[in-house]
Amino acid sequence: MNAVRRPALASFGFAGFIPVLATFFMAILMLLPLGTGAANIAMPHLVLASTFYWLSSRAILLPYGACAILGVFLDLWLDVPMGMNMLLLILTRLFVLNQLKHYKGRSRFVHWAVFTVLALALYLLSWLISSAVHGTMIPPEPIALQWMVTSFSYAPIGFLMGRLRRAAM
Amino acid sequence: MLLSIALLTFELMGSGVPHQVRAYANDIVSPVLRVLEQPIRAVQAGLERIAGVSDIYLENTTLKDENDRLRQWREAAMQLSRENERLRQMLKVPVREVPPAATTRVIGVGGGAFERSVLIGAGSADGLMRGSPVIDETGVVGRVIQVGRWTSRVLLVTDINSRVPVRLERTGDLAIAEGQNEQLLRLRFLPQGAQVRVGDRLLTSGHGGAFPPDVPVARVTEVVDDFILMEPIGLLGKLDYVRVMAYNPVPDAVFDDADDQGEQQ
């Protein structure tokens, strides 16, 4: 009867939208021509890193609907098979909600390692999906490179998002 | 989850989101991209300037020499051009020069490791059409695949879906330059016995009507039996301004038919 009530989304006020807005901003950053052609490979999946961070710290503020909408926009903007990023972000939420109990409160290094393993599985899945849609095996090297860049980028993104969280919430 | 799987199933069946929806989505984000790219361009230009200061003297000397050489070439080229024009008029050969439809900037990239495309800041409002070839100052960059009102998406020649009909400049042999989602292109369907050497240039052949003839595409970098790799001549790694050519001899219906066939497959 006296169970502790978890905070509702509305109780955060405007700050409750920060995870969605920050991740949306990351989606736009992913489109910027930072060196154009080369950036196609070198640009990390900022949205995935941001989504994982916010789900690991404030999962309530990034519901399934928000993940799906972010994924749809990303699919449209990146011109990748429709539903691919949507599926990746929803799977990320599903994974975090089920596994958070194992790494919550652990060091940043553990979070980073979990993200790296999760990103590997998601990139593998997206490689299979993309190859199936194109009807040919897409070379795995650029995808492996992007996975590595994304994994390394989690540390600075996590740091920035952490600062933002502490400043706004 | 079900919705995403349903969308992916539609993509697998070839009946994905219409090109126009994606093009309008790009239009929506383009104002934000245009604003955000300004500081990035400024930083990039600043860094390039700093990097260039150290060897400015050497560069100046090299440029002076190059300028002298180019002046001589210019005279020769103008003389040949005049002669060519006279002969064309005498033989009544139609002019092959293709005017640009628009010169515009790259405002975004897309695809990540899965597709090679860029977003440019010109669309149907500037007279762009689907299928128009896109070049930079050095060679072919790709072709327009989605046209929004103010933005368009260009499929780069390095994309796995890109096929450019080419001919070897040295021998005239015809082939297809195929993208591989990597930095290098692959040369395929070359006639048996064709002699290819490292350093050979490939130009568009004009076959299929997708690209005008004689535009530089790539240079051969590696030849191992039938496996020939080429480096694109267009500066795909540092695209800034690109030119969309007003060349669209293949009617849009052909692209739609091709899409329909893809859906059936």
PDB file of C-alpha atoms in Angstrom, chain B residues 4 12 20 26 82 109 115 165 179 181 190 222-223 237:
ATOM      1  CA  SER B   4       8.560  -1.147 -37.700  1.00  0.00           C
ATOM      2  CA  LEU B  12      11.597  -5.881 -48.558  1.00  0.00           C
ATOM      3  CA  GLN B  20       8.337  12.174 -52.518  1.00  0.00           C
ATOM      4  CA  ASN B  26      14.389  16.577 -46.221  1.00  0.00           C
ATOM      5  CA  ARG B  82      37.317  27.276 -82.466  1.00  0.00           C
ATOM      6  CA  VAL B 109      24.785  13.632 -45.704  1.00  0.00           C
ATOM      7  CA  GLU B 115      24.071   4.113 -48.314  1.00  0.00           C
ATOM      8  CA  PRO B 165      28.016   3.314 -68.069  1.00  0.00           C
ATOM      9  CA  GLY B 179      29.541   1.390 -56.476  1.00  0.00           C
ATOM     10  CA  ASN B 181      29.520   1.371 -50.505  1.00  0.00           C
ATOM     11  CA  LEU B 190      34.376  -5.122 -69.615  1.00  0.00           C
ATOM     12  CA  GLU B 222      44.183  -1.765 -59.036  1.00  0.00           C
ATOM     13  CA  VAL B 223      43.976  -4.519 -61.645  1.00  0.00           C
ATOM     14  CA  GLY B 237      35.450  13.047 -49.641  1.00  0.00           C
TER      15      GLY B 237
END
